[in-house]
Tab-separated table of C-alpha atoms and ligand atoms in Angstrom:
chain	number	residue	atom	x	y	z
A	103	MET	CA	-25.195	-0.179	-7.643
A	104	THR	CA	-23.644	-3.019	-9.692
A	105	ASN	CA	-21.500	-5.669	-8.089
A	106	LYS	CA	-17.734	-5.016	-8.506
A	107	THR	CA	-17.297	-8.246	-10.469
A	108	GLN	CA	-19.922	-7.277	-13.110
A	109	ARG	CA	-18.255	-4.090	-14.337
A	110	GLU	CA	-17.426	-3.427	-17.984
A	111	PHE	CA	-13.735	-2.692	-17.291
A	112	ASP	CA	-11.096	-3.903	-14.879
A	113	VAL	CA	-9.332	-0.521	-14.896
A	114	VAL	CA	-10.196	2.980	-16.107
A	115	LEU	CA	-7.026	5.086	-16.370
A	116	TRP	CA	-8.422	8.455	-15.319
A	117	GLY	CA	-6.401	11.473	-16.583
A	118	ALA	CA	-4.743	9.488	-19.394
A	119	SER	CA	-4.125	12.674	-21.421
A	120	GLY	CA	-1.851	14.164	-18.727
A	121	PHE	CA	1.938	13.873	-18.581
A	122	THR	CA	2.004	10.939	-16.149
A	123	GLY	CA	-1.288	9.453	-17.371
A	124	ALA	CA	0.140	8.985	-20.882
A	125	LEU	CA	3.148	7.130	-19.422
A	126	VAL	CA	0.854	4.825	-17.429
A	127	ALA	CA	-1.085	4.179	-20.682
A	128	GLU	CA	2.171	3.208	-22.443
A	129	HIS	CA	3.008	0.810	-19.617
A	130	LEU	CA	-0.428	-0.874	-19.569
A	131	LEU	CA	-0.404	-1.168	-23.365
A	132	ARG	CA	3.047	-2.775	-23.331
A	133	ARG	CA	1.892	-5.245	-20.671
A	134	PHE	CA	-1.654	-6.084	-21.772
A	135	GLY	CA	-2.263	-4.679	-25.247
A	136	ALA	CA	-5.655	-3.027	-25.790
A	137	GLY	CA	-7.927	-5.230	-23.752
A	138	SER	CA	-6.660	-8.787	-23.416
A	139	SER	CA	-8.531	-11.329	-21.316
A	140	GLU	CA	-5.930	-10.527	-18.628
A	141	LEU	CA	-6.993	-6.893	-18.333
A	142	HIS	CA	-9.897	-4.918	-19.819
A	143	TRP	CA	-8.954	-1.292	-19.529
A	144	ALA	CA	-9.941	2.111	-20.894
A	145	LEU	CA	-8.522	5.604	-21.274
A	146	GLY	CA	-10.462	8.247	-19.319
A	147	GLY	CA	-10.494	12.044	-19.105
A	148	ARG	CA	-12.398	15.193	-19.932
A	149	ASN	CA	-11.245	15.913	-23.491
A	150	ARG	CA	-12.150	13.391	-26.221
A	151	GLY	CA	-9.888	15.062	-28.813
A	152	LYS	CA	-6.834	14.784	-26.528
A	153	LEU	CA	-7.610	11.178	-25.637
A	154	GLU	CA	-8.050	10.221	-29.306
A	155	ALA	CA	-4.723	11.914	-30.112
A	156	LEU	CA	-3.088	9.970	-27.287
A	157	ARG	CA	-4.593	6.704	-28.575
A	158	SER	CA	-3.289	7.367	-32.131
A	159	GLY	CA	0.125	8.296	-30.728
A	160	LEU	CA	0.272	4.975	-28.866
A	161	GLY	CA	0.242	3.160	-32.228
A	162	SER	CA	-1.977	0.687	-34.049
A	163	GLY	CA	-1.963	-1.713	-31.091
A	164	ALA	CA	-4.020	0.839	-29.155
A	165	ALA	CA	-6.734	1.362	-31.797
A	166	ASP	CA	-9.329	-0.702	-29.900
A	167	LEU	CA	-8.821	0.988	-26.544
A	168	PRO	CA	-12.177	2.339	-25.285
A	169	ILE	CA	-12.426	5.984	-24.197
A	170	VAL	CA	-14.490	7.186	-21.229
A	171	ILE	CA	-15.346	10.888	-20.947
A	172	GLY	CA	-16.302	12.906	-17.866
A	173	ASP	CA	-15.528	16.057	-15.931
A	174	ALA	CA	-13.747	15.647	-12.607
A	175	GLY	CA	-15.903	18.442	-11.142
A	176	SER	CA	-19.202	16.672	-11.881
A	177	PRO	CA	-20.416	14.193	-9.206
A	178	GLU	CA	-22.786	12.605	-11.786
A	179	ASP	CA	-19.941	12.039	-14.280
A	180	MET	CA	-17.702	10.621	-11.579
A	181	ARG	CA	-20.415	8.189	-10.443
A	182	ARG	CA	-20.879	7.035	-14.049
A	183	VAL	CA	-17.109	6.475	-14.408
A	184	ALA	CA	-16.913	4.643	-11.065
A	185	GLU	CA	-19.825	2.358	-12.004
A	186	LEU	CA	-18.116	1.284	-15.255
A	187	THR	CA	-15.057	-0.317	-13.694
A	188	ARG	CA	-13.656	-2.407	-10.867
A	189	VAL	CA	-10.701	-0.024	-10.382
A	190	VAL	CA	-10.161	3.664	-11.138
A	191	CYS	CA	-6.480	4.600	-11.488
A	192	SER	CA	-6.291	8.394	-11.271
A	193	THR	CA	-3.569	10.828	-12.340
A	194	VAL	CA	-5.865	13.873	-12.261
A	195	GLY	CA	-4.217	16.383	-9.923
A	196	PRO	CA	-3.891	18.635	-7.967
A	197	TYR	CA	-6.045	16.096	-6.160
A	198	ALA	CA	-7.271	18.610	-3.578
A	199	LYS	CA	-8.605	20.659	-6.504
A	200	TYR	CA	-10.058	17.922	-8.745
A	201	GLY	CA	-10.049	14.626	-6.868
A	202	SER	CA	-12.808	14.703	-4.196
A	203	PRO	CA	-15.917	13.917	-6.353
A	204	LEU	CA	-14.166	10.854	-7.823
A	205	VAL	CA	-13.162	9.505	-4.408
A	206	GLU	CA	-16.713	10.092	-3.135
A	207	ALA	CA	-18.167	8.255	-6.155
A	208	CYS	CA	-15.827	5.258	-5.784
A	209	VAL	CA	-16.627	5.032	-2.089
A	210	ALA	CA	-20.383	5.215	-2.795
A	211	VAL	CA	-20.486	2.466	-5.437
A	212	GLY	CA	-17.776	0.172	-4.023
A	213	THR	CA	-15.150	0.759	-6.724
A	214	ASP	CA	-11.466	0.257	-5.903
A	215	TYR	CA	-9.214	3.263	-6.454
A	216	CYS	CA	-5.529	4.196	-6.587
A	217	ASP	CA	-3.738	7.463	-7.276
A	218	LEU	CA	-0.493	9.439	-7.092
A	219	THR	CA	-1.348	12.093	-4.564
A	220	GLY	CA	1.261	13.261	-2.090
A	221	GLU	CA	-1.137	15.864	-0.650
A	222	ALA	CA	-1.406	14.781	2.997
A	223	PRO	CA	-4.046	17.363	4.059
A	224	TRP	CA	-6.386	16.218	1.257
A	225	MET	CA	-5.816	12.554	2.072
A	226	GLN	CA	-6.634	13.250	5.717
A	227	ARG	CA	-9.885	14.980	4.662
A	228	MET	CA	-10.859	12.043	2.417
A	229	ILE	CA	-10.076	9.439	5.079
A	230	ASP	CA	-11.971	11.260	7.820
A	231	ALA	CA	-14.995	11.946	5.592
A	232	HIS	CA	-15.346	8.574	3.846
A	233	GLN	CA	-13.667	5.766	5.800
A	234	ALA	CA	-16.945	4.513	7.319
A	235	THR	CA	-18.776	4.547	3.944
A	236	ALA	CA	-15.880	2.759	2.239
A	237	GLU	CA	-15.957	0.048	4.913
A	238	ALA	CA	-19.690	-0.376	4.239
A	239	SER	CA	-19.454	-0.394	0.417
A	240	GLY	CA	-16.269	-2.497	0.172
A	241	ALA	CA	-14.352	0.141	-1.845
A	242	ARG	CA	-10.582	-0.170	-1.270
A	243	LEU	CA	-8.735	3.108	-1.777
A	244	VAL	CA	-4.954	3.435	-1.960
A	245	HIS	CA	-3.359	6.874	-2.291
A	246	THR	CA	0.385	7.493	-2.865
A	247	CYS	CA	1.066	4.723	-5.422
A	248	GLY	CA	4.116	6.407	-7.008
A	249	PHE	CA	7.674	7.267	-5.963
A	250	ASP	CA	5.956	8.791	-3.004
A	251	CYS	CA	5.394	6.498	-1.222
A	252	ILE	CA	5.842	2.960	-2.605
A	253	PRO	CA	9.642	2.548	-2.202
A	254	SER	CA	9.506	3.877	1.400
A	255	ASP	CA	6.376	1.979	2.386
A	256	LEU	CA	7.122	-1.383	0.758
A	257	GLY	CA	10.838	-0.977	1.571
A	258	THR	CA	10.025	-0.708	5.287
A	259	LEU	CA	7.690	-3.704	5.135
A	260	PHE	CA	10.422	-5.649	3.299
A	261	ILE	CA	13.229	-4.889	5.769
A	262	GLN	CA	10.974	-5.548	8.778
A	263	ASN	CA	9.914	-8.922	7.342
A	264	GLU	CA	13.616	-9.740	6.796
A	265	MET	CA	14.416	-8.670	10.389
A	266	LYS	CA	11.725	-11.055	11.608
A	267	SER	CA	12.842	-14.012	9.532
A	268	ARG	CA	16.589	-13.507	10.174
A	269	HIS	CA	16.620	-12.287	13.786
A	270	GLY	CA	13.143	-13.149	15.114
A	271	LEU	CA	12.227	-9.542	15.921
A	272	VAL	CA	11.342	-6.221	14.314
A	273	SER	CA	13.424	-3.066	14.309
A	274	PRO	CA	12.263	-0.233	16.595
A	275	PHE	CA	13.829	2.370	14.255
A	276	VAL	CA	14.134	2.282	10.454
A	277	LYS	CA	16.011	5.043	8.602
A	278	LEU	CA	15.730	5.600	4.860
A	279	ARG	CA	18.527	7.499	3.136
A	280	VAL	CA	18.567	8.563	-0.515
A	281	GLN	CA	21.971	7.526	-1.913
A	282	GLY	CA	21.336	8.862	-5.414
A	283	PHE	CA	18.677	9.732	-7.958
A	284	SER	CA	18.281	11.490	-11.269
A	285	GLY	CA	15.053	13.052	-12.539
A	286	GLY	CA	12.973	16.243	-12.683
A	287	ALA	CA	9.473	17.541	-11.896
A	288	SER	CA	6.379	17.909	-14.109
A	289	GLY	CA	4.032	20.890	-14.302
A	290	GLY	CA	1.309	18.802	-12.627
A	291	THR	CA	3.538	18.015	-9.627
A	292	LEU	CA	4.516	21.669	-9.200
A	293	ALA	CA	0.865	22.728	-9.548
A	294	SER	CA	-0.058	20.273	-6.777
A	295	MET	CA	2.657	21.617	-4.466
A	296	PHE	CA	1.676	25.234	-5.175
A	297	TYR	CA	-2.013	24.464	-4.643
A	298	MET	CA	-1.307	22.864	-1.248
A	299	MET	CA	0.789	25.861	-0.143
A	300	GLU	CA	-1.980	28.210	-1.265
A	301	GLU	CA	-4.575	26.243	0.734
A	302	ALA	CA	-2.251	26.293	3.754
A	303	ARG	CA	-2.260	30.109	3.732
A	304	SER	CA	-6.014	30.317	4.196
A	305	ASP	CA	-6.736	27.136	6.169
A	306	PRO	CA	-4.735	26.430	9.349
A	307	ARG	CA	-5.905	22.776	9.278
A	308	VAL	CA	-3.905	22.259	6.077
A	309	MET	CA	-0.732	23.614	7.700
A	310	ARG	CA	-1.353	21.458	10.793
A	311	ALA	CA	-1.780	18.305	8.673
A	312	MET	CA	1.436	19.070	6.757
A	313	GLY	CA	3.408	19.440	9.992
A	314	ASP	CA	1.873	16.576	12.022
A	315	PRO	CA	3.999	13.388	11.692
A	316	TYR	CA	0.917	11.257	12.479
A	317	ALA	CA	-1.597	13.234	10.359
A	318	LEU	CA	-2.541	10.149	8.345
A	319	ASN	CA	-3.017	7.745	11.240
A	320	PRO	CA	-6.626	6.734	11.893
A	321	GLU	CA	-8.658	9.382	13.751
A	322	GLY	CA	-8.119	9.137	17.513
A	323	ASP	CA	-4.728	7.434	17.034
A	324	ARG	CA	-2.622	10.364	15.829
A	325	SER	CA	0.328	10.357	18.223
A	326	GLY	CA	3.636	8.539	18.637
A	327	PRO	CA	7.337	8.981	19.336
A	328	ASP	CA	8.408	10.680	16.066
A	329	ALA	CA	8.778	14.460	15.851
A	330	ALA	CA	8.028	16.637	12.814
A	331	GLU	CA	10.421	16.428	9.848
A	332	ARG	CA	13.820	18.085	10.317
A	333	LEU	CA	14.444	21.276	8.351
A	334	ALA	CA	18.193	21.638	9.040
A	335	PRO	CA	21.059	19.322	7.941
A	336	TRP	CA	22.523	16.814	10.425
A	337	TYR	CA	25.528	14.508	10.793
A	338	ASP	CA	24.428	10.865	10.363
A	339	SER	CA	26.983	8.902	12.405
A	340	GLU	CA	25.620	5.486	11.306
A	341	PHE	CA	26.360	6.406	7.690
A	342	GLY	CA	29.501	8.517	8.336
A	343	GLN	CA	27.990	11.305	6.221
A	344	TRP	CA	26.053	14.537	6.424
A	345	SER	CA	22.349	14.345	5.559
A	346	ALA	CA	19.809	16.874	4.337
A	347	PRO	CA	16.015	16.666	4.673
A	348	PHE	CA	14.402	14.705	1.815
A	349	VAL	CA	11.788	16.723	-0.066
A	350	MET	CA	9.384	13.716	-0.113
A	351	GLY	CA	10.069	12.834	3.550
A	352	GLY	CA	7.052	14.789	4.808
A	353	ILE	CA	4.604	12.511	3.003
A	354	ASN	CA	6.599	9.245	2.959
A	355	THR	CA	7.093	9.169	6.734
A	356	LYS	CA	3.386	9.774	7.410
A	357	VAL	CA	2.406	6.912	5.113
A	358	VAL	CA	4.875	4.458	6.677
A	359	ARG	CA	3.461	5.342	10.135
A	360	ARG	CA	-0.109	4.878	8.823
A	361	SER	CA	0.848	1.447	7.470
A	362	ASN	CA	2.134	0.411	10.892
A	363	ALA	CA	-1.150	1.582	12.456
A	364	LEU	CA	-3.409	-0.070	9.831
A	365	LEU	CA	-1.551	-3.373	10.064
A	366	GLY	CA	-2.153	-3.422	13.850
A	367	TYR	CA	1.285	-2.118	14.925
A	368	PRO	CA	3.456	-5.086	13.836
A	369	PHE	CA	6.548	-2.806	14.195
A	370	GLY	CA	5.452	-1.771	17.705
A	371	ARG	CA	3.748	1.348	19.048
A	372	GLY	CA	7.171	2.839	19.782
A	373	PHE	CA	8.327	2.368	16.151
A	374	ARG	CA	10.322	5.276	14.717
A	375	TYR	CA	10.970	6.110	11.065
A	376	ASP	CA	12.821	8.921	9.308
A	377	GLU	CA	14.227	9.887	5.900
A	378	GLY	CA	17.115	11.990	4.591
A	379	VAL	CA	19.473	12.451	1.648
A	380	LEU	CA	23.130	11.416	2.094
A	381	MET	CA	25.402	14.307	1.096
A	382	GLY	CA	28.948	13.035	1.731
A	383	SER	CA	31.483	13.353	4.549
A	384	GLY	CA	33.760	16.125	5.796
A	385	PHE	CA	33.465	19.813	5.135
A	386	GLY	CA	32.246	19.253	1.530
A	387	GLY	CA	29.377	17.043	2.744
A	388	ALA	CA	28.388	19.570	5.416
A	389	LEU	CA	28.385	22.356	2.834
A	390	LYS	CA	26.255	20.386	0.375
A	391	ALA	CA	23.803	19.338	3.091
A	392	GLY	CA	23.482	22.945	4.260
A	393	ALA	CA	22.947	24.258	0.735
A	394	THR	CA	20.318	21.567	-0.029
A	395	ALA	CA	18.384	22.214	3.192
A	396	PHE	CA	18.533	25.965	2.621
A	397	GLY	CA	17.469	25.618	-1.052
A	398	GLN	CA	14.507	23.367	-0.207
A	399	GLY	CA	13.388	25.633	2.610
A	400	GLY	CA	13.620	28.607	0.263
A	401	VAL	CA	11.470	26.931	-2.413
A	402	MET	CA	8.769	26.030	0.141
A	403	ALA	CA	8.795	29.526	1.603
A	404	ALA	CA	8.588	31.077	-1.896
A	405	ALA	CA	5.711	28.735	-2.804
A	406	ALA	CA	3.789	30.067	0.190
A	407	VAL	CA	4.117	33.704	-0.908
A	408	GLY	CA	1.600	34.583	-3.652
A	409	PRO	CA	3.666	36.927	-5.887
A	410	LEU	CA	6.786	34.694	-5.687
A	411	ARG	CA	4.676	31.612	-6.469
A	412	ARG	CA	3.119	33.290	-9.511
A	413	PHE	CA	6.585	34.431	-10.670
A	414	ALA	CA	7.857	30.824	-10.411
A	415	GLU	CA	4.733	29.360	-12.082
A	416	GLY	CA	5.449	31.394	-15.224
A	417	ARG	CA	8.984	29.989	-15.494
A	418	LEU	CA	8.575	26.316	-14.520
A	419	PRO	CA	7.015	23.431	-16.568
A	420	ALA	CA	3.262	23.951	-17.132
A	421	PRO	CA	0.628	21.199	-16.508
A	422	GLY	CA	1.077	18.565	-19.240
A	423	GLU	CA	4.865	19.133	-19.414
A	424	GLY	CA	7.683	17.222	-17.700
A	425	PRO	CA	11.120	15.578	-18.054
A	426	SER	CA	12.190	14.539	-21.601
A	427	PRO	CA	12.175	10.886	-22.728
A	428	GLU	CA	16.024	10.876	-22.516
A	429	ALA	CA	15.965	12.215	-18.950
A	430	ARG	CA	13.362	9.598	-17.966
A	431	GLU	CA	15.324	6.794	-19.635
A	432	LYS	CA	18.641	7.807	-18.030
A	433	GLY	CA	17.029	8.453	-14.653
A	434	TYR	CA	17.211	6.134	-11.639
A	435	PHE	CA	16.889	6.042	-7.865
A	436	ASP	CA	18.915	4.286	-5.198
A	437	LEU	CA	17.588	4.198	-1.623
A	438	LEU	CA	19.200	2.697	1.471
A	439	LEU	CA	17.133	1.377	4.380
A	440	HIS	CA	18.836	0.868	7.735
A	441	ALA	CA	16.975	-1.173	10.371
A	442	VAL	CA	18.444	-0.687	13.834
A	443	HIS	CA	18.661	-3.919	15.899
A	444	PRO	CA	17.314	-3.272	19.428
A	445	GLY	CA	20.064	-5.120	21.318
A	446	ASP	CA	23.006	-5.932	19.068
A	447	SER	CA	24.455	-3.397	16.642
A	448	THR	CA	26.252	-6.155	14.702
A	449	GLN	CA	22.813	-7.486	13.669
A	450	THR	CA	21.645	-4.231	12.099
A	451	LEU	CA	20.173	-4.896	8.664
A	452	ARG	CA	20.538	-2.785	5.531
A	453	ALA	CA	18.454	-3.007	2.353
A	454	ARG	CA	18.536	-1.225	-0.991
A	455	VAL	CA	15.516	-0.243	-3.063
A	456	THR	CA	16.407	0.758	-6.616
A	457	GLY	CA	14.490	1.769	-9.740
A	458	ASP	CA	15.512	1.808	-13.391
A	459	ARG	CA	13.927	5.100	-14.593
A	460	ASP	CA	13.564	8.640	-13.262
A	461	PRO	CA	11.663	8.347	-9.978
A	462	GLY	CA	8.857	10.871	-10.633
A	463	TYR	CA	7.533	9.689	-14.019
A	464	GLY	CA	9.322	6.801	-15.794
A	465	SER	CA	9.305	4.702	-12.639
A	466	THR	CA	6.196	6.183	-10.985
A	467	SER	CA	4.022	5.433	-14.042
A	468	LYS	CA	5.009	1.742	-13.841
A	469	MET	CA	4.394	1.666	-10.066
A	470	LEU	CA	0.916	3.181	-10.459
A	471	GLY	CA	-0.027	0.919	-13.379
A	472	GLU	CA	1.028	-2.191	-11.457
A	473	SER	CA	-0.847	-0.985	-8.344
A	474	ALA	CA	-4.061	-0.757	-10.395
A	475	VAL	CA	-3.514	-4.237	-11.861
A	476	CYS	CA	-2.738	-5.574	-8.387
A	477	LEU	CA	-6.072	-4.180	-7.120
A	478	ALA	CA	-7.937	-5.658	-10.076
A	479	ARG	CA	-6.258	-9.059	-10.258
A	480	ASP	CA	-4.446	-10.131	-7.093
A	481	SER	CA	-5.799	-11.942	-4.109
A	482	LEU	CA	-5.912	-9.212	-1.427
A	483	PRO	CA	-7.857	-8.565	1.784
A	484	GLU	CA	-11.414	-7.748	0.715
A	485	SER	CA	-12.649	-5.369	3.385
A	486	GLY	CA	-13.164	-1.769	2.262
A	487	GLY	CA	-11.509	1.413	3.503
A	488	PHE	CA	-8.543	3.727	2.910
A	489	PHE	CA	-5.270	1.811	2.820
A	490	THR	CA	-1.580	2.402	2.106
A	491	PRO	CA	0.440	0.440	-0.462
A	492	ALA	CA	2.038	-1.708	2.281
A	493	SER	CA	-1.149	-2.314	4.274
A	494	LEU	CA	-3.191	-3.620	1.318
A	495	LEU	CA	-1.040	-4.417	-1.723
A	496	GLY	CA	2.067	-5.514	0.227
A	497	GLU	CA	4.031	-8.500	-1.069
A	498	ALA	CA	1.740	-8.990	-4.098
A	499	LEU	CA	2.671	-5.528	-5.367
A	500	ARG	CA	6.359	-5.964	-4.529
A	501	ALA	CA	6.452	-9.111	-6.696
A	502	ARG	CA	4.778	-7.229	-9.562
A	503	LEU	CA	7.195	-4.283	-9.277
A	504	GLU	CA	10.218	-6.598	-9.378
A	505	ALA	CA	8.833	-8.584	-12.318
A	506	HIS	CA	7.395	-5.737	-14.419
A	507	ALA	CA	8.460	-2.292	-13.202
A	508	GLY	CA	12.259	-2.323	-12.849
A	509	LEU	CA	12.333	-2.115	-9.018
A	510	ARG	CA	14.664	-4.183	-6.819
A	511	PHE	CA	14.432	-4.815	-3.078
A	512	GLU	CA	17.653	-6.409	-1.769
A	513	ILE	CA	19.335	-7.010	1.572
A	514	GLU	CA	22.906	-5.693	1.485
A	515	GLY	CA	25.356	-8.567	1.417
A	516	ASP	CA	22.880	-11.028	-0.157
A	517	GLU	CA	23.889	-10.048	-3.714
A	518	ALA	CA	27.320	-11.749	-3.448
B	673	NAP	N1	3.470	10.458	-6.191
B	673	NAP	C1	4.319	10.648	-7.172
B	673	NAP	O1	5.406	10.125	-7.109
B	673	NAP	C2	3.884	11.484	-8.353
B	673	NAP	C3	4.618	11.435	-9.521
B	673	NAP	C4	4.132	12.124	-10.637
B	673	NAP	C5	2.954	12.881	-10.548
B	673	NAP	N2	2.290	12.941	-9.363
B	673	NAP	C6	1.024	13.692	-9.241
B	673	NAP	O2	0.155	13.277	-10.295
B	673	NAP	C7	-0.668	14.361	-10.669
B	673	NAP	C8	-0.595	14.519	-12.183
B	673	NAP	O3	0.658	15.016	-12.583
B	673	NAP	P1	0.932	15.305	-14.137
B	673	NAP	O4	2.244	15.938	-14.240
B	673	NAP	O5	0.639	14.067	-14.900
B	673	NAP	O6	-0.228	16.400	-14.409
B	673	NAP	P2	-0.825	16.922	-15.789
B	673	NAP	O7	0.081	16.614	-16.914
B	673	NAP	O8	-1.209	18.334	-15.536
B	673	NAP	O9	-2.159	16.027	-15.979
B	673	NAP	C9	-3.327	16.269	-15.258
B	673	NAP	C10	-4.483	15.488	-15.856
B	673	NAP	O10	-5.688	15.907	-15.178
B	673	NAP	C11	-6.675	16.165	-16.155
B	673	NAP	N3	-7.696	17.085	-15.669
B	673	NAP	C12	-7.514	18.327	-15.174
B	673	NAP	N4	-8.717	18.853	-14.860
B	673	NAP	C13	-9.654	17.904	-15.159
B	673	NAP	C14	-11.078	17.851	-15.064
B	673	NAP	N5	-11.789	18.883	-14.583
B	673	NAP	N6	-11.717	16.738	-15.456
B	673	NAP	C15	-11.013	15.681	-15.929
B	673	NAP	N7	-9.673	15.671	-16.054
B	673	NAP	C16	-9.007	16.787	-15.679
B	673	NAP	C17	-5.904	16.737	-17.333
B	673	NAP	O11	-6.731	16.670	-18.485
B	673	NAP	P3	-6.400	17.495	-19.814
B	673	NAP	O12	-5.281	16.731	-20.497
B	673	NAP	O13	-7.676	17.445	-20.560
B	673	NAP	O14	-5.962	18.864	-19.400
B	673	NAP	C18	-4.728	15.748	-17.358
B	673	NAP	O15	-5.131	14.538	-17.956
B	673	NAP	C19	-0.180	15.591	-9.895
B	673	NAP	O16	-1.038	15.770	-8.772
B	673	NAP	C20	1.207	15.185	-9.419
B	673	NAP	O17	1.578	15.812	-8.219
B	673	NAP	C21	2.740	12.262	-8.279
């Protein structure tokens, strides 16, 4: 095993030929060119022809980018890839289908790793199987480095740090509400959702992990005050609006709770966290919230039923496809965080987290790219293991996202 500092590359972008991978490649190229002294990076994947076509499509500035080939299903290939680089940045999903040999290889040879998975049951399996080996090898692994879950996870860390510095305490209950967003889904994201629902049909542990609010906490520490995600709409009196469940809430909330646990419970053991989508007030808001909750529930139920899932698969974007450049450019997200003050409601703090592209791809690709660079370049805790964005990358990543990825973290009222 070579020392992490003696590797040929800082970052291998694994899955660069995919829809999201190509966007991460564009971002890294814009930031660092093809291998500056700031970052030595390479395109990685299984198909040389596709990767060469991607490199040509990126323009003459990309001509010197190295290409690394391997098959995600081969443990030998994945070990070779992991030994070449300090950080593997992976967009090869569904992760439960393709991702385990790569994680195992990174853990074995002490390579840092980040990805875009939102597949909680797979993350739980990886953590439980490899945490001890990662601690021994020094590999630092960070799942969920995209729209799920960076804005939720770093947003909560941000508002809690502001609570501490402004009021000298932390909030016992943080609520995230989606105020607006525009964007679509890629074939790879849909394939990952369908794959998880298919696994859940045959393996009750998958269903349990999806439903358990503390599924991602360290083993032996998987309980707390929060209940499972709501399925029905509700009236949010603090916001004066109706809310619907947020489709990403199931994964985001688990990651925020894991961050609290990994950081040693700085928000308290009684800390509560939830997410929703604001739908408006009055009868119109109630109707919209009801329709959204019903629609989401229907999609999940259909995804769990084989013939309905196959019918949908034939009509939705295929792997490699996703929102158009115009849709990504025009896209955005606007999230509101509300930190309840334990004793004085006038001291409640609100923050906004916003992004300048569609959340799933335009913005996610920049978040993932910056997470990989943060792992390779920033001064972070060095001990190995499975982390969350907030528990390892924290403020260093937030600074990068504000400087280079179009994200803003602001306390309401400070803008004036
Ligand atoms: N967290 C978030 O916010 C977020 C946002 C976006 C995407 N995602 C997740 O990211 C993942 C990728 O999404 P996507 O839309 O980019 O998917 P995609 O377009 O289907 O790309 C998948 C990539 O995996 C590669 N691949 C598949 N099998 C492989 C194998 N055996 N060996 C090596 N490479 C292999 C594909 O290579 P080929 O090109 O050769 O087929 C392609 O590069 C999905 O799991 C999705 O859910 C998450």
